[in-house]
Amino acid sequence: MNRIYKIFLVFALFVFTQFNTYAQCAMCRASVENNVANGDTSIGAGLNAGILYLFVMPYLMAMVIGFFWYRAAKKRKEKLSFR
């Protein structure tokens, strides 16, 4: 139980801790620089949020699949140990 608590604590730390990150591909950066030069500064924050969202989704899906796989394996192991 202590191990699960530690894993949850580390996960919560990563999820609820926020850092200012600036992740942009070359085309996104050029688009933002062009818009800033024309006076529109709001598009950069939206692009950064979108890029970070796309970055997190595969890892989140892998964690959910791993959790269900672990839970099914644990149930299967308990079922075999009762025999």
XYZ file of N, CA, C and O in Angstrom, residues 30-62:
132
model
N 7.239 30.497 -36.371
C 7.195 31.505 -37.440
C 5.820 32.169 -37.492
O 5.725 33.393 -37.678
N 4.763 31.384 -37.298
C 3.412 31.946 -37.298
C 3.219 32.917 -36.136
O 2.638 33.994 -36.311
N 3.702 32.548 -34.964
C 3.571 33.427 -33.793
C 4.377 34.703 -33.997
O 3.899 35.804 -33.708
N 5.607 34.579 -34.500
C 6.434 35.767 -34.731
C 5.790 36.699 -35.747
O 5.835 37.921 -35.597
N 5.171 36.123 -36.771
C 4.492 36.927 -37.772
C 3.296 37.655 -37.156
O 3.072 38.831 -37.428
N 2.527 36.954 -36.335
C 1.369 37.589 -35.694
C 1.792 38.657 -34.689
O 1.125 39.681 -34.565
N 2.867 38.415 -33.957
C 3.360 39.415 -33.001
C 3.831 40.654 -33.747
O 3.601 41.778 -33.307
N 4.465 40.457 -34.889
C 4.921 41.595 -35.684
C 3.737 42.423 -36.189
O 3.846 43.634 -36.341
N 2.586 41.746 -36.402
C 1.380 42.458 -36.850
C 0.534 42.972 -35.689
O -0.508 43.572 -35.915
N 0.949 42.714 -34.453
C 0.246 43.261 -33.291
C -0.663 42.292 -32.554
O -1.260 42.650 -31.553
N -0.801 41.050 -33.013
C -1.667 40.066 -32.336
C -0.796 39.179 -31.448
O -0.005 38.384 -31.928
N -0.946 39.297 -30.128
C -0.104 38.528 -29.206
C -0.842 37.387 -28.533
O -0.262 36.676 -27.721
N -2.099 37.162 -28.836
C -2.884 36.148 -28.129
C -2.717 34.736 -28.681
O -3.021 33.770 -27.994
N -2.245 34.597 -29.903
C -2.186 33.268 -30.515
C -1.071 32.391 -29.921
O -1.191 31.178 -29.888
N -0.026 32.979 -29.403
C 1.100 32.207 -28.870
C 0.722 31.343 -27.683
O 1.136 30.181 -27.596
N -0.067 31.865 -26.764
C -0.465 31.089 -25.592
C -1.327 29.897 -26.000
O -1.180 28.807 -25.450
N -2.196 30.089 -26.953
C -3.034 28.991 -27.430
C -2.234 27.905 -28.115
O -2.503 26.716 -27.926
N -1.248 28.281 -28.895
C -0.396 27.287 -29.548
C 0.406 26.495 -28.532
O 0.534 25.277 -28.644
N 0.948 27.167 -27.524
C 1.707 26.461 -26.498
C 0.835 25.467 -25.750
O 1.241 24.339 -25.496
N -0.376 25.866 -25.393
C -1.288 24.963 -24.686
C -1.645 23.764 -25.563
O -1.688 22.622 -25.082
N -1.882 23.992 -26.837
C -2.208 22.898 -27.748
C -1.069 21.919 -27.921
O -1.273 20.701 -27.951
N 0.132 22.418 -28.025
C 1.304 21.555 -28.181
C 1.511 20.710 -26.921
O 1.771 19.508 -26.994
N 1.367 21.314 -25.758
C 1.518 20.561 -24.517
C 0.412 19.525 -24.358
O 0.645 18.420 -23.871
N -0.798 19.848 -24.780
C -1.909 18.896 -24.742
C -1.598 17.689 -25.619
O -1.774 16.541 -25.207
N -1.121 17.922 -26.822
C -0.778 16.824 -27.722
C 0.395 16.004 -27.195
O 0.481 14.802 -27.438
N 1.277 16.633 -26.445
C 2.427 15.944 -25.874
C 2.006 14.999 -24.747
O 2.532 13.899 -24.613
N 1.029 15.392 -23.945
C 0.635 14.631 -22.755
C -0.284 13.464 -23.085
O -0.239 12.429 -22.420
N -1.125 13.573 -24.080
C -2.155 12.570 -24.352
C -1.618 11.146 -24.554
O -2.169 10.210 -23.980
N -0.570 10.899 -25.335
C -0.094 9.514 -25.487
C 0.375 8.912 -24.158
O 0.126 7.733 -23.890
N 1.018 9.700 -23.326
C 1.474 9.194 -22.038
C 0.293 8.900 -21.121
O 0.290 7.906 -20.388
N -0.715 9.733 -21.155
C -1.899 9.511 -20.344
C -2.620 8.236 -20.780
O -3.048 7.436 -19.943
N -2.749 8.039 -22.081
C -3.386 6.818 -22.579
C -2.587 5.583 -22.185
O -3.160 4.563 -21.798
N -1.261 5.651 -22.266
C -0.426 4.520 -21.872
C -0.589 4.216 -20.388
O -0.624 3.042 -19.980
